Amino acid sequence: MGIVIKGTGCYVPERVLTNSDLEKMVDTSDEWIVSRTGIRERHIAGPETATSDLAAQAGLRAILSAGITPEEIDLVIVSTVTPDMPTPPTATIVQRKLGIPPCMCFDIEAACTGLLYGIDLVHGMLASGHRKTALLIGGDKLSGVVNWTDRSTCVLFGDAASALVIQVDPAAGEDFYVAGEISADGRNAEFLKIPGFGSACPPTQEGIVQHLNSITMNGPKTYQMAVSAMSSACRKVLDRTGVTPEDIRWAIPHQANDRIISSVAERLGISERIYRNVARFGNTSSASIGICLDELNRSGQLKRGDLVLTAAFGAGLTWAAELIRW
Ligand code: UT7
């Protein structure tokens, strides 16, 4: 008896926003964005699209990829910082959209680390024996919480969702989840946040004018923390399991910035087999790692038994590294 990743899916909205489009909106350049971040384009959802729409599309693709029916799912978790609304949970809206019967459904919020927090959570819940099939989704419509006049943040983010079907499999010999190093340090919460409109800073007309409902970030501080937190979490996972960088089939760091990815790769000594798609999607928060997994899975670049090392960081600051056996 083991727990396996049975299916993957992802969804990005059709509309593409290129760096040259952004050159017409703020004082920036394709050259600056590419050299500092590696991002060339990102996908942006229209006003009629909610996070649950992105999440449901990704979820449907994961269900089809797993070859299961919605009736088999008995746990739905959505990781998001942009829920459709404060309540009900976006997971219940996705459940309704996908025709999943009554079961445990809730949201988690761990920013860009959310999918990895979710994997750890789902694994523990399935291992307890009370549930069999989970739909885990990371989805965000970050375009709705970006200040489109702030060049230091608006060039970085994109909208997307990704999903995993994780299932107890009586025929599987071992679990997909080999080891995880998961943490957060709230002392650095100021580096990256959306300051309004929660209970600490309720919505006001003035707050809207001041863009308090948009992402603010200390880029350089977040950058330094990202490199050191992801590298040291990966190192701990490798040391604990005795797995070497040569054993890793794919390393998948959170896709926020190509230079961060390169620094982590260099520190770990994994310069090849490090997956990158940040150029096409920008930073898609908790959708990011699931998109990479789905692309690798669908293109046949992952075989059963392959070891995949994932790592992420995000607001909080939260971070995690997880070793997965495909
Ligand atoms: O999922 C977690 C999310 N967060 C991250 O991953 C962010 C991590 N941080 C980063 O990726 C980088 O810090 C950024 C890409 C955000 C910024 O790159 P940087 O090399 O750290 O630049 P900087 O913030 O130190 O700014 C350098 C210069 C500044 O101008 P001055 O003061 O040197 O004249 C900025 O005003 O670049 C300027 N700048 C821009 N110029 C053109 C900032 N944004 C832009 C822009 N276009 N879009």
Short mmCIF file of C-alpha atoms and ligand atoms in Angstrom, two decimals:
data_model
loop_
_atom_site.label_atom_id
_atom_site.label_comp_id
_atom_site.label_asym_id
_atom_site.label_seq_id
_atom_site.Cartn_x
_atom_site.Cartn_y
_atom_site.Cartn_z
CA MET A 1 0.00 0.00 0.00
CA GLY A 2 1.41 3.39 -0.99
CA ILE A 3 0.36 6.94 -1.78
CA VAL A 4 0.98 8.12 -5.35
CA ILE A 5 0.62 11.18 -7.55
CA LYS A 6 -1.95 9.79 -9.92
CA GLY A 7 -2.50 12.77 -12.22
CA THR A 8 -1.39 16.33 -12.97
CA GLY A 9 -3.01 19.33 -14.62
CA CYS A 10 -2.52 23.01 -15.14
CA TYR A 11 -4.34 25.92 -16.70
CA VAL A 12 -3.31 29.42 -17.75
CA PRO A 13 -5.68 32.01 -19.19
CA GLU A 14 -5.35 32.73 -22.92
CA ARG A 15 -4.32 36.38 -22.83
CA VAL A 16 -0.55 36.90 -22.94
CA LEU A 17 1.04 40.07 -21.57
CA THR A 18 4.52 40.53 -23.01
CA ASN A 19 7.38 42.67 -21.77
CA SER A 20 6.82 45.00 -24.69
CA ASP A 21 3.18 45.43 -23.58
CA LEU A 22 4.51 46.40 -20.13
CA GLU A 23 6.89 48.93 -21.71
CA LYS A 24 3.74 50.84 -22.74
CA MET A 25 2.30 50.74 -19.21
CA VAL A 26 5.23 51.59 -16.88
CA ASP A 27 8.80 52.91 -17.12
CA THR A 28 10.48 49.56 -17.83
CA SER A 29 12.18 47.69 -20.66
CA ASP A 30 12.27 44.18 -22.03
CA GLU A 31 16.04 44.26 -21.48
CA TRP A 32 15.66 45.09 -17.74
CA ILE A 33 12.95 42.48 -17.13
CA VAL A 34 14.76 39.68 -18.99
CA SER A 35 18.19 40.40 -17.49
CA ARG A 36 16.90 40.79 -13.88
CA THR A 37 14.20 38.11 -13.85
CA GLY A 38 14.28 35.94 -17.00
CA ILE A 39 10.57 36.65 -17.56
CA ARG A 40 9.44 37.29 -21.17
CA GLU A 41 5.68 36.96 -20.86
CA ARG A 42 2.90 36.05 -18.45
CA HIS A 43 -0.78 35.09 -18.80
CA ILE A 44 -3.47 37.40 -17.44
CA ALA A 45 -7.10 36.49 -16.74
CA GLY A 46 -9.98 38.78 -17.66
CA PRO A 47 -12.21 40.49 -15.09
CA GLU A 48 -14.89 37.81 -15.51
CA THR A 49 -12.46 35.04 -14.43
CA ALA A 50 -12.06 34.12 -10.75
CA THR A 51 -9.38 32.00 -9.11
CA SER A 52 -11.92 29.16 -8.86
CA ASP A 53 -12.29 29.18 -12.67
CA LEU A 54 -8.53 28.73 -13.15
CA ALA A 55 -8.47 26.14 -10.35
CA ALA A 56 -11.43 24.15 -11.73
CA GLN A 57 -9.83 23.95 -15.19
CA ALA A 58 -6.54 22.72 -13.72
CA GLY A 59 -8.43 20.31 -11.46
CA LEU A 60 -10.42 18.88 -14.39
CA ARG A 61 -7.21 18.26 -16.34
CA ALA A 62 -5.64 16.50 -13.35
CA ILE A 63 -8.76 14.32 -12.93
CA LEU A 64 -8.62 13.35 -16.64
CA SER A 65 -4.87 12.71 -16.40
CA ALA A 66 -5.43 10.47 -13.35
CA GLY A 67 -8.18 8.53 -15.14
CA ILE A 68 -10.54 8.87 -12.19
CA THR A 69 -14.05 10.30 -11.85
CA PRO A 70 -14.95 13.31 -9.67
CA GLU A 71 -17.03 10.92 -7.51
CA GLU A 72 -13.83 9.24 -6.27
CA ILE A 73 -12.46 12.44 -4.71
CA ASP A 74 -12.94 12.75 -0.96
CA LEU A 75 -10.65 15.70 -0.19
CA VAL A 76 -10.25 19.05 -2.00
CA ILE A 77 -7.62 21.57 -0.93
CA VAL A 78 -6.97 24.85 -2.74
CA SER A 79 -3.85 26.82 -1.95
CA THR A 80 -4.36 30.48 -2.82
CA VAL A 81 -3.69 34.06 -1.71
CA THR A 82 -6.45 35.28 -4.02
CA PRO A 83 -9.58 33.36 -2.97
CA ASP A 84 -12.78 34.18 -4.89
CA MET A 85 -13.99 35.84 -1.66
CA PRO A 86 -13.07 35.66 2.05
CA THR A 87 -15.66 32.93 2.57
CA PRO A 88 -16.83 30.36 1.44
CA PRO A 89 -13.57 28.53 0.77
CA THR A 90 -12.56 28.55 -2.90
CA ALA A 91 -12.20 24.76 -2.55
CA THR A 92 -15.98 24.43 -2.13
CA ILE A 93 -16.61 26.56 -5.22
CA VAL A 94 -14.20 24.35 -7.20
CA GLN A 95 -15.92 21.27 -5.76
CA ARG A 96 -19.28 22.53 -7.08
CA LYS A 97 -17.85 23.44 -10.49
CA LEU A 98 -16.32 19.97 -10.90
CA GLY A 99 -19.31 18.03 -9.57
CA ILE A 100 -17.35 16.49 -6.71
CA PRO A 101 -19.73 14.97 -4.13
CA PRO A 102 -19.81 16.21 -0.51
CA CYS A 103 -16.40 15.74 1.14
CA MET A 104 -13.82 17.71 3.15
CA CYS A 105 -12.93 20.93 1.24
CA PHE A 106 -10.85 23.83 2.50
CA ASP A 107 -8.29 26.45 1.48
CA ILE A 108 -4.74 26.93 2.71
CA GLU A 109 -2.62 30.08 2.52
CA ALA A 110 1.15 29.70 2.48
CA ALA A 111 1.79 32.07 -0.45
CA CYS A 112 4.13 30.71 -3.14
CA THR A 113 5.05 27.74 -0.90
CA GLY A 114 1.40 26.69 -0.76
CA LEU A 115 1.53 23.67 -3.08
CA LEU A 116 4.41 22.15 -1.10
CA TYR A 117 2.64 22.82 2.20
CA GLY A 118 -0.39 21.15 0.59
CA ILE A 119 1.56 18.07 -0.49
CA ASP A 120 2.79 17.53 3.07
CA LEU A 121 -0.72 18.03 4.43
CA VAL A 122 -2.41 15.75 1.90
CA HIS A 123 0.17 13.03 2.42
CA GLY A 124 -0.43 13.07 6.17
CA MET A 125 -4.20 13.05 5.74
CA LEU A 126 -4.17 10.13 3.30
CA ALA A 127 -1.66 8.23 5.43
CA SER A 128 -4.08 8.44 8.38
CA GLY A 129 -6.35 6.11 6.40
CA HIS A 130 -9.51 8.21 6.61
CA ARG A 131 -9.45 9.41 2.99
CA LYS A 132 -8.34 7.90 -0.32
CA THR A 133 -8.24 10.47 -3.11
CA ALA A 134 -7.25 14.12 -2.84
CA LEU A 135 -7.44 16.92 -5.36
CA LEU A 136 -4.76 19.47 -4.42
CA ILE A 137 -4.80 22.73 -6.37
CA GLY A 138 -2.51 25.76 -6.30
CA GLY A 139 -4.19 28.68 -8.00
CA ASP A 140 -3.93 32.44 -8.04
CA LYS A 141 -5.22 35.41 -9.97
CA LEU A 142 -2.34 37.67 -8.95
CA SER A 143 -3.20 40.22 -11.65
CA GLY A 144 -6.05 41.28 -9.35
CA VAL A 145 -3.66 42.16 -6.49
CA VAL A 146 -0.91 43.84 -8.50
CA ASN A 147 -0.45 47.60 -8.58
CA TRP A 148 -0.17 48.12 -12.34
CA THR A 149 1.58 51.46 -11.79
CA ASP A 150 4.40 49.90 -9.67
CA ARG A 151 7.13 48.74 -12.06
CA SER A 152 9.02 46.95 -9.29
CA THR A 153 6.24 44.35 -8.88
CA CYS A 154 3.87 44.44 -11.86
CA VAL A 155 6.37 42.86 -14.27
CA LEU A 156 6.84 39.79 -12.08
CA PHE A 157 3.53 37.99 -11.73
CA GLY A 158 1.08 35.95 -13.81
CA ASP A 159 -2.24 34.13 -13.36
CA ALA A 160 -2.47 30.32 -13.37
CA ALA A 161 -3.52 27.19 -11.53
CA SER A 162 -2.07 23.70 -11.26
CA ALA A 163 -3.43 20.53 -9.72
CA LEU A 164 -2.40 17.10 -8.48
CA VAL A 165 -4.57 14.06 -7.87
CA ILE A 166 -2.95 12.21 -4.98
CA GLN A 167 -4.32 8.78 -4.17
CA VAL A 168 -3.88 5.80 -1.88
CA ASP A 169 -2.89 2.93 -4.19
CA PRO A 170 -3.09 -0.61 -2.80
CA ALA A 171 -0.76 -1.79 -5.60
CA ALA A 172 1.98 0.78 -4.94
CA GLY A 173 4.95 -0.44 -2.96
CA GLU A 174 5.99 2.88 -1.52
CA ASP A 175 4.90 6.48 -1.03
CA PHE A 176 5.68 9.25 -3.51
CA TYR A 177 6.67 11.57 -0.65
CA VAL A 178 10.21 10.69 0.41
CA ALA A 179 11.09 13.64 2.66
CA GLY A 180 10.25 17.27 3.29
CA GLU A 181 11.80 20.25 5.03
CA ILE A 182 9.06 22.81 5.62
CA SER A 183 9.29 26.01 7.56
CA ALA A 184 8.47 29.71 7.93
CA ASP A 185 9.83 32.72 9.78
CA GLY A 186 7.24 35.37 10.59
CA ARG A 187 9.95 37.84 11.59
CA ASN A 188 10.35 38.48 7.87
CA ALA A 189 6.64 38.98 7.16
CA GLU A 190 7.17 42.62 6.22
CA PHE A 191 9.29 41.81 3.16
CA LEU A 192 6.39 40.66 1.02
CA LYS A 193 2.73 41.36 1.69
CA ILE A 194 -0.65 42.67 0.64
CA PRO A 195 -1.18 45.14 3.51
CA GLY A 196 -4.99 45.66 3.06
CA PHE A 197 -7.92 44.74 3.11
CA GLY A 198 -7.97 42.13 5.86
CA SER A 199 -9.08 42.56 9.48
CA ALA A 200 -5.96 44.56 10.37
CA CYS A 201 -6.58 47.11 7.65
CA PRO A 202 -10.22 47.13 6.53
CA PRO A 203 -11.10 48.47 3.07
CA THR A 204 -11.53 52.21 2.71
CA GLN A 205 -11.78 54.57 -0.25
CA GLU A 206 -8.41 56.04 0.74
CA GLY A 207 -6.88 52.56 0.93
CA ILE A 208 -7.96 51.85 -2.64
CA VAL A 209 -6.29 55.05 -3.83
CA GLN A 210 -3.12 54.06 -1.93
CA HIS A 211 -3.16 50.56 -3.50
CA LEU A 212 -3.21 48.89 -0.07
CA ASN A 213 -4.86 45.84 -1.66
CA SER A 214 -1.79 45.26 -3.87
CA ILE A 215 1.45 43.33 -3.40
CA THR A 216 4.34 45.26 -1.86
CA MET A 217 7.79 43.71 -1.74
CA ASN A 218 11.33 44.34 -0.65
CA GLY A 219 12.77 42.63 -3.74
CA PRO A 220 16.45 42.41 -2.77
CA LYS A 221 15.71 41.09 0.78
CA THR A 222 13.23 38.54 -0.57
CA TYR A 223 15.78 37.53 -3.18
CA GLN A 224 18.50 36.83 -0.57
CA MET A 225 16.12 34.91 1.68
CA ALA A 226 14.83 32.90 -1.27
CA VAL A 227 18.28 31.70 -2.29
CA SER A 228 19.45 30.81 1.21
CA ALA A 229 16.15 29.25 2.41
CA MET A 230 15.62 27.08 -0.68
CA SER A 231 19.25 25.95 -0.87
CA SER A 232 19.50 25.04 2.80
CA ALA A 233 16.11 23.26 2.81
CA CYS A 234 17.19 21.20 -0.24
CA ARG A 235 20.53 20.42 1.39
CA LYS A 236 18.78 19.20 4.58
CA VAL A 237 16.46 16.93 2.57
CA LEU A 238 19.38 15.47 0.61
CA ASP A 239 21.50 14.95 3.74
CA ARG A 240 18.63 13.32 5.63
CA THR A 241 17.85 10.87 2.82
CA GLY A 242 21.38 10.20 1.60
CA VAL A 243 20.29 11.15 -1.91
CA THR A 244 22.95 12.96 -3.97
CA PRO A 245 22.40 15.66 -6.62
CA GLU A 246 23.38 13.05 -9.26
CA ASP A 247 20.43 10.88 -8.16
CA ILE A 248 17.95 13.67 -8.89
CA ARG A 249 16.13 13.37 -12.24
CA TRP A 250 14.65 16.88 -12.04
CA ALA A 251 15.05 19.78 -9.65
CA ILE A 252 12.06 22.11 -9.68
CA PRO A 253 12.52 25.37 -7.81
CA HIS A 254 9.68 27.89 -7.49
CA GLN A 255 9.64 29.91 -10.71
CA ALA A 256 10.01 33.48 -9.46
CA ASN A 257 13.26 34.66 -10.96
CA ASP A 258 15.74 32.91 -13.28
CA ARG A 259 18.69 34.29 -11.31
CA ILE A 260 17.32 32.85 -8.05
CA ILE A 261 16.92 29.48 -9.80
CA SER A 262 20.52 29.63 -11.07
CA SER A 263 21.91 30.56 -7.64
CA VAL A 264 20.08 27.67 -5.95
CA ALA A 265 21.21 25.28 -8.71
CA GLU A 266 24.81 26.41 -8.30
CA ARG A 267 24.74 26.00 -4.51
CA LEU A 268 23.34 22.48 -4.88
CA GLY A 269 25.59 21.51 -7.77
CA ILE A 270 22.63 20.66 -10.03
CA SER A 271 23.16 22.87 -13.07
CA GLU A 272 21.54 20.43 -15.49
CA ARG A 273 18.11 18.85 -15.03
CA ILE A 274 16.85 22.02 -13.37
CA TYR A 275 13.44 22.88 -14.78
CA ARG A 276 12.69 26.43 -15.87
CA ASN A 277 9.56 27.97 -17.39
CA VAL A 278 9.56 31.36 -15.64
CA ALA A 279 10.17 33.02 -19.05
CA ARG A 280 6.67 31.96 -20.21
CA PHE A 281 4.56 32.39 -17.08
CA GLY A 282 6.32 34.74 -14.64
CA ASN A 283 5.75 34.08 -10.96
CA THR A 284 2.43 32.24 -10.60
CA SER A 285 2.63 31.75 -6.81
CA SER A 286 1.42 28.34 -5.65
CA ALA A 287 0.61 27.26 -9.23
CA SER A 288 4.29 27.45 -10.17
CA ILE A 289 5.70 24.05 -9.16
CA GLY A 290 2.57 22.17 -10.27
CA ILE A 291 2.85 23.68 -13.77
CA CYS A 292 6.42 22.36 -13.97
CA LEU A 293 5.35 18.91 -12.79
CA ASP A 294 2.50 18.85 -15.30
CA GLU A 295 4.71 19.93 -18.20
CA LEU A 296 7.32 17.30 -17.34
CA ASN A 297 4.68 14.61 -16.84
CA ARG A 298 2.79 15.32 -20.09
CA SER A 299 5.97 15.54 -22.17
CA GLY A 300 7.10 12.13 -20.92
CA GLN A 301 10.13 13.51 -19.11
CA LEU A 302 9.19 11.83 -15.84
CA LYS A 303 9.25 8.07 -15.44
CA ARG A 304 7.95 6.04 -12.52
CA GLY A 305 10.62 5.94 -9.83
CA ASP A 306 12.35 9.20 -10.88
CA LEU A 307 13.43 11.39 -7.98
CA VAL A 308 12.25 15.00 -8.17
CA LEU A 309 13.52 17.67 -5.80
CA THR A 310 11.14 20.62 -5.39
CA ALA A 311 11.74 23.84 -3.49
CA ALA A 312 9.72 26.98 -2.91
CA PHE A 313 9.60 30.19 -0.91
CA GLY A 314 7.07 32.95 -0.51
CA ALA A 315 5.46 35.55 1.70
CA GLY A 316 5.63 34.88 5.41
CA LEU A 317 8.39 34.16 4.72
CA THR A 318 7.49 30.54 4.09
CA TRP A 319 9.73 27.97 2.43
CA ALA A 320 9.99 24.27 1.76
CA ALA A 321 11.90 21.56 -0.07
CA GLU A 322 10.37 18.18 -0.85
CA LEU A 323 11.83 15.05 -2.37
CA ILE A 324 9.28 13.16 -4.46
CA ARG A 325 9.51 9.74 -6.06
CA TRP A 326 7.47 9.79 -9.29
O1 UT7 B 1 7.50 34.35 -4.86
C1 UT7 B 1 8.24 35.28 -4.11
C2 UT7 B 1 8.19 36.58 -4.84
N1 UT7 B 1 9.27 37.44 -4.81
C3 UT7 B 1 10.41 37.29 -5.51
O2 UT7 B 1 10.77 36.29 -6.02
C4 UT7 B 1 11.23 38.51 -5.63
C5 UT7 B 1 12.68 38.31 -5.35
N2 UT7 B 1 13.39 39.50 -5.80
C6 UT7 B 1 13.69 39.68 -7.11
O3 UT7 B 1 13.38 38.85 -7.96
C7 UT7 B 1 14.46 40.91 -7.47
O4 UT7 B 1 14.83 41.59 -6.29
C8 UT7 B 1 13.65 41.88 -8.40
C9 UT7 B 1 13.52 41.28 -9.78
C10 UT7 B 1 12.27 42.14 -7.81
C11 UT7 B 1 14.39 43.21 -8.53
O5 UT7 B 1 15.71 43.00 -9.04
P1 UT7 B 1 16.97 43.66 -8.32
O6 UT7 B 1 18.14 43.30 -9.14
O7 UT7 B 1 16.94 43.19 -6.89
O8 UT7 B 1 16.65 45.19 -8.45
P2 UT7 B 1 16.43 46.30 -7.33
O9 UT7 B 1 15.13 46.11 -6.64
O10 UT7 B 1 17.67 46.37 -6.49
O11 UT7 B 1 16.36 47.60 -8.24
C12 UT7 B 1 17.45 47.99 -9.06
C13 UT7 B 1 17.02 49.17 -9.91
C14 UT7 B 1 16.35 50.27 -9.11
O12 UT7 B 1 16.74 51.50 -9.68
P3 UT7 B 1 17.91 52.38 -8.98
O13 UT7 B 1 17.41 52.68 -7.60
O14 UT7 B 1 19.14 51.50 -9.01
O15 UT7 B 1 18.01 53.58 -9.88
C15 UT7 B 1 14.88 50.08 -9.39
O16 UT7 B 1 14.13 51.26 -9.29
O17 UT7 B 1 16.06 48.73 -10.89
C16 UT7 B 1 14.92 49.60 -10.83
N3 UT7 B 1 13.75 48.85 -11.24
C17 UT7 B 1 13.35 48.75 -12.52
N4 UT7 B 1 13.85 49.27 -13.67
C18 UT7 B 1 13.21 48.98 -14.81
C19 UT7 B 1 12.92 48.13 -10.46
N5 UT7 B 1 11.96 47.55 -11.22
C20 UT7 B 1 12.21 47.93 -12.50
C21 UT7 B 1 11.59 47.66 -13.74
N6 UT7 B 1 12.10 48.19 -14.85
N7 UT7 B 1 10.49 46.85 -13.84
#
